[in-house]
mmCIF file of C-alpha atoms in Angstrom:
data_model
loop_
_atom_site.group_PDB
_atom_site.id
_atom_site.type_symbol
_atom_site.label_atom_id
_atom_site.label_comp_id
_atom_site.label_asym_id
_atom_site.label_seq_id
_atom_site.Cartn_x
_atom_site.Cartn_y
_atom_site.Cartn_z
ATOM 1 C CA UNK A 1 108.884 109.606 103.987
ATOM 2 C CA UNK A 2 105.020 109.535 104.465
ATOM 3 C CA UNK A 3 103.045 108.636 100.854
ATOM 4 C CA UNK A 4 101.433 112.172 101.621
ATOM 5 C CA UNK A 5 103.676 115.212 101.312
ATOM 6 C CA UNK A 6 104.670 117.435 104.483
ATOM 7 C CA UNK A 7 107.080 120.087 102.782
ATOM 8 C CA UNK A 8 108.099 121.516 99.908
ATOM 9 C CA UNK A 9 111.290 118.944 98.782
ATOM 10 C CA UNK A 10 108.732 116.527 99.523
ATOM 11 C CA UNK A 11 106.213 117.715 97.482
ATOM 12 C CA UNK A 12 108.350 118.314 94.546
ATOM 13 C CA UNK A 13 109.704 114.834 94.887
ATOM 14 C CA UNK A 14 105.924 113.306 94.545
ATOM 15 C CA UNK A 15 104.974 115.380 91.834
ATOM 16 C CA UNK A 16 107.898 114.444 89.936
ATOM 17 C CA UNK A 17 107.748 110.910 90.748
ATOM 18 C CA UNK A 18 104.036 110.502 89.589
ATOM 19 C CA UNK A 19 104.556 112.120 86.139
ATOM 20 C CA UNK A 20 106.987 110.167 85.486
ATOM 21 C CA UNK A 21 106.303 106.775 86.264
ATOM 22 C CA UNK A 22 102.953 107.496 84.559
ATOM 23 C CA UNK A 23 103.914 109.313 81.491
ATOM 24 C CA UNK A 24 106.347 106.108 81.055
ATOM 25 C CA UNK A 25 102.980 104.121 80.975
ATOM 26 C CA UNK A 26 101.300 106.773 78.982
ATOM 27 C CA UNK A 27 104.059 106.307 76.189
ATOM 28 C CA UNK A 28 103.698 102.515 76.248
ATOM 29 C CA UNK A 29 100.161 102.381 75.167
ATOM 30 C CA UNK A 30 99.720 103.028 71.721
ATOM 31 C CA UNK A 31 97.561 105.922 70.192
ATOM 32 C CA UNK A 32 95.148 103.484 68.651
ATOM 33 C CA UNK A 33 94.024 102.230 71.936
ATOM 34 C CA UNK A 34 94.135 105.878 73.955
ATOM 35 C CA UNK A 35 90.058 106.045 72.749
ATOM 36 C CA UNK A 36 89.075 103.041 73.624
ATOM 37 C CA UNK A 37 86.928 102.999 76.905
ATOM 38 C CA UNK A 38 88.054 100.558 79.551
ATOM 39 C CA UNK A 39 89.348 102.901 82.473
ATOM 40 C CA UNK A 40 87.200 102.844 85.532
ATOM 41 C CA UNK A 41 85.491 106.128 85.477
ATOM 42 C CA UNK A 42 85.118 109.394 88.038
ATOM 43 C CA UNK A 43 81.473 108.622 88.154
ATOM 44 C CA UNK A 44 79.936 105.086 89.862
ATOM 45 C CA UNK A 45 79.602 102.562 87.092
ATOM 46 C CA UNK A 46 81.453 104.606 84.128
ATOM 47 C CA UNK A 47 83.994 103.966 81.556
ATOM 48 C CA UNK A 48 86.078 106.269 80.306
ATOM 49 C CA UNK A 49 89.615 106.540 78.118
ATOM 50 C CA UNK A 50 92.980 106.553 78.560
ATOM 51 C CA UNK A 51 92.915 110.045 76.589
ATOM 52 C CA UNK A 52 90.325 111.444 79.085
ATOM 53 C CA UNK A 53 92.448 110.307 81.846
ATOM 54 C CA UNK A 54 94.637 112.555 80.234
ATOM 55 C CA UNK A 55 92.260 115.577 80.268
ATOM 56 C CA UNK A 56 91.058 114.531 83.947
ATOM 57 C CA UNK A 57 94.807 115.392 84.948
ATOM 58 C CA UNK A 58 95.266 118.397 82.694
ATOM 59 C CA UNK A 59 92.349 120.304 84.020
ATOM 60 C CA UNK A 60 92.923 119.712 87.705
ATOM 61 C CA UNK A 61 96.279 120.917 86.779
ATOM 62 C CA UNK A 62 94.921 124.019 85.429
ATOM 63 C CA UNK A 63 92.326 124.473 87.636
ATOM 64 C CA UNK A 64 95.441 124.429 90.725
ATOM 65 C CA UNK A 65 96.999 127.499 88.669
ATOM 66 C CA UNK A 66 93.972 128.912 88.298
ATOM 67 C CA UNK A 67 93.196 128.795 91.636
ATOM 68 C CA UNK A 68 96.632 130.458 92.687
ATOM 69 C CA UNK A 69 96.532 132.996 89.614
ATOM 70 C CA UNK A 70 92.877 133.716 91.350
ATOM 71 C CA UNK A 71 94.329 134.258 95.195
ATOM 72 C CA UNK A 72 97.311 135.624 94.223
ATOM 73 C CA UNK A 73 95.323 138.728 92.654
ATOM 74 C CA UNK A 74 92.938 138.637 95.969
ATOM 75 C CA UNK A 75 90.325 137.487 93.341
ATOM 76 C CA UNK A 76 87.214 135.479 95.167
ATOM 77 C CA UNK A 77 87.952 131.804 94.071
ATOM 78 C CA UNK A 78 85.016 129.661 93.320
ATOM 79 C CA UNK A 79 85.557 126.017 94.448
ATOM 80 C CA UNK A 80 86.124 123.811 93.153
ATOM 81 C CA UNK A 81 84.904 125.416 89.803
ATOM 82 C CA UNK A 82 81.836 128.022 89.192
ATOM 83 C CA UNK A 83 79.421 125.637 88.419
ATOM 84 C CA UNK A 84 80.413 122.786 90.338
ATOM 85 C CA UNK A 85 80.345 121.909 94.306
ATOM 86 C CA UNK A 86 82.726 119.540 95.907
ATOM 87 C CA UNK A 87 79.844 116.866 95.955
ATOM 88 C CA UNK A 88 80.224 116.844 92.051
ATOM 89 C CA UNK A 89 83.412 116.249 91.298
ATOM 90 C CA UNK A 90 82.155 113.404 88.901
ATOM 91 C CA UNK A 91 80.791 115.914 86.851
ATOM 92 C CA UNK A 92 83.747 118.611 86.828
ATOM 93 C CA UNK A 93 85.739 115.071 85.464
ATOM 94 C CA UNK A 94 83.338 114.584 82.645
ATOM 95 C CA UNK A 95 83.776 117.915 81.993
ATOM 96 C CA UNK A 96 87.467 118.071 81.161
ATOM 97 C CA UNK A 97 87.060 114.876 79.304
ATOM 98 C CA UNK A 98 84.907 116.884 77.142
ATOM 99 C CA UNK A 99 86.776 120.225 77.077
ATOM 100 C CA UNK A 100 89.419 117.401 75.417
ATOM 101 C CA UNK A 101 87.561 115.268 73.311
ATOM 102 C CA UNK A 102 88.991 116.506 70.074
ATOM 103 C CA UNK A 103 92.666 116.641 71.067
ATOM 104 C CA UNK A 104 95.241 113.901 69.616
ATOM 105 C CA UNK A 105 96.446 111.523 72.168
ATOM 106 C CA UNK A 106 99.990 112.976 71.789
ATOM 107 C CA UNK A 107 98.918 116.317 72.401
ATOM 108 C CA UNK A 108 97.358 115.714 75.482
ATOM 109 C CA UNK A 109 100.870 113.992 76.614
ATOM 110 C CA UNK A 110 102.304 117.206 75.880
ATOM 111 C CA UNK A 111 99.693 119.275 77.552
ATOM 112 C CA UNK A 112 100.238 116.955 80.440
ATOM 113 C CA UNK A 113 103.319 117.677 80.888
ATOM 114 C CA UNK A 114 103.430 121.513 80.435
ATOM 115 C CA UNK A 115 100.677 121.647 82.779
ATOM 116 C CA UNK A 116 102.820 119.380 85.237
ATOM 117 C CA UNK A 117 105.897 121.654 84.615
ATOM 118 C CA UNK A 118 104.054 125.040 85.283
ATOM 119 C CA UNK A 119 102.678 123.545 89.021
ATOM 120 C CA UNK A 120 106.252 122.662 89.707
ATOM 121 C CA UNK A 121 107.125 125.926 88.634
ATOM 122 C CA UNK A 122 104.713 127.569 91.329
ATOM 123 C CA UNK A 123 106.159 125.305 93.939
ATOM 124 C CA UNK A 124 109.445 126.204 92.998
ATOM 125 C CA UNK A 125 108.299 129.993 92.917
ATOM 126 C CA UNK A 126 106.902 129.349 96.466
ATOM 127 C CA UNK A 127 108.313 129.719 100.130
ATOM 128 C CA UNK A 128 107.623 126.300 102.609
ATOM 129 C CA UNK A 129 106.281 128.523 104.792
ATOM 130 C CA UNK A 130 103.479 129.741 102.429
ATOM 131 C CA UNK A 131 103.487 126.082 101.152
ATOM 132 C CA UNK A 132 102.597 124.340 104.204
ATOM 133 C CA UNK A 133 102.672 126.373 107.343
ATOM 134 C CA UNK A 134 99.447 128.596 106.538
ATOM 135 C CA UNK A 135 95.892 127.197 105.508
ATOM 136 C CA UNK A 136 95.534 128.570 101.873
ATOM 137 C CA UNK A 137 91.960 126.925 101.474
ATOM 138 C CA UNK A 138 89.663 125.789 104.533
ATOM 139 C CA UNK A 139 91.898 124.443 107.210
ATOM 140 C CA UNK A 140 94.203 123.308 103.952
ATOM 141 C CA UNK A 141 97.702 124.643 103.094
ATOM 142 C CA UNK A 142 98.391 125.339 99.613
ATOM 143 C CA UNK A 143 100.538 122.412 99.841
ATOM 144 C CA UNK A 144 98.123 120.120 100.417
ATOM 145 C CA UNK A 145 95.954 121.631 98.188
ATOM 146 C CA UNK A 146 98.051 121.187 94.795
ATOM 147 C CA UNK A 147 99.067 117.097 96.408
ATOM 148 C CA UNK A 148 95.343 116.879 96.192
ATOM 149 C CA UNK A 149 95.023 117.743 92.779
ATOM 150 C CA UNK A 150 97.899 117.032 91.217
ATOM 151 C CA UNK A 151 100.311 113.520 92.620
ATOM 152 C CA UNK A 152 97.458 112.090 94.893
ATOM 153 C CA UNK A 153 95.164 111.769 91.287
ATOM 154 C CA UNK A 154 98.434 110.961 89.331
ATOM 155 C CA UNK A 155 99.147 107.881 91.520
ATOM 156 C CA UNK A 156 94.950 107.094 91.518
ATOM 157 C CA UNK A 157 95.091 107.246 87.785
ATOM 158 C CA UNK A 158 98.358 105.230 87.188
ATOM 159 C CA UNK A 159 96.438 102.276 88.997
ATOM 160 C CA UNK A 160 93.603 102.233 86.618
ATOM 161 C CA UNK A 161 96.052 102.805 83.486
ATOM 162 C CA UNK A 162 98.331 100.173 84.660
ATOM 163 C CA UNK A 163 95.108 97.812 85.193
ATOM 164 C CA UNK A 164 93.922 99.101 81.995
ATOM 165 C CA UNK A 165 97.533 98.248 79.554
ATOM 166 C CA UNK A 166 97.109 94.431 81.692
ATOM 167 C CA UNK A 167 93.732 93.893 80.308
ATOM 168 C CA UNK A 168 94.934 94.359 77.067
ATOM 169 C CA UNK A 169 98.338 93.062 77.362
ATOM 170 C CA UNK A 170 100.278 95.989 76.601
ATOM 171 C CA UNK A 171 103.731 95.731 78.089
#
C-alpha cells in the first residue's frame, strides 16, 4: 500500500491507524507535562504543547466537517478558513491552540477522538466514487482532501510527540 491513501478502505485504514498509534502516545504522557512547551511548532522557530498539538488536530478535524457540512448544503466554502489563506496556515494553527487553551488535557483526548470518529463517520457515509474519483476542492478529491487534514498531520504530529516523550524520558 502507498503511505498516501488511493481509496476509501485505504483511507479508513490510515485514519484509524494514526489515531491510534498516537492516542497510545497521547495516554503515555502524563497531564502534568501536556503544558509544557517543547513540541516543534507550526510556525518557523516556535514551541508549542503537547495539549495544543491536541487542538492543532481537533480543529483541522472540524474544519474537514465543516468544510463538507459547507458543500454539502452548496454553501460557498472559504479556504482554508475566512480569515486565513493557504500561505498562513501557521497562523490558523495558533489559532486552534488558542480556541483550546483552557481545555483539560483529558478533554482534548476526548475531543480528539470524537472529532476523529465523526470524519470516519463521513467516510463511511461516503461513496469511493465521490471519495476519490471527482475533484471536491481544486484538482483535489475529497479524499485527498480529509488525508490532508486529518492522517497526513496525525503521522507529522506523532513524530514531534514521540521526539517530545524521548526528551523527557517518558516511556
Amino acid at each position: 500500500m502507498s503511505s498516501v491513501p488511493q481509496n476509501k478502505a485505504e483511507l479508513e485504514t490510515a485514519i484509524q491507524v494514526a489515531f491510534d498509534k498516537l492516542l497510545a502516545d497521547y495516554q503515555s504522557i502524563p497531564a502534568e507535562m501536556s503544558r509544557v512547551k517543547g513540541v516543534e511548532g507550526n510556525i518557523k522557530g516556535t514551541e508549542i504543547s503537547i495539549c495544543d498539538t491536541l487542538a492543532y488536530l481537533i480543529g483541522w478535524g472540524n474544519l474537514v466537517l465543516k468544510w463538507h457540512g459547507l458543500k454539502s448544503q452548496g454553501k460557498t466554502v472559504d479556504f482554508p478558513e475566512t480569515g486565513y489563506k493557504w500561505n498562513q496556515l501557521g497562523e490558523l494553527a495558533a489559532s486552534f491552540h488558542q480556541q483550546y487553551t483552557q481545555w483539560g488535557y483529558h478533554d482534548l483526548q476526548e475531543e480528539f477522538e470524537v472529532v476523529t470518529r465523526k470524519v470516519q463517520k463521513l467516510i463511511v457515509n461516503t461513496s469511493n466514487e465521490d471519495l476519490y474519483e471527482v475533484n471536491w476542492y481544486e484538482k483535489w478529491p475529497l479524499g485527498r482532501m480529509i488525508q490532508f487534514n486529518t492522517s497526513s498531520p496525525m503521522k507529522n504530529v506523532r513524530t514531534k510527540v514521540r521526539r517530545f516523550k524521548r526528551r523527557h524520558a517518558i516511556i
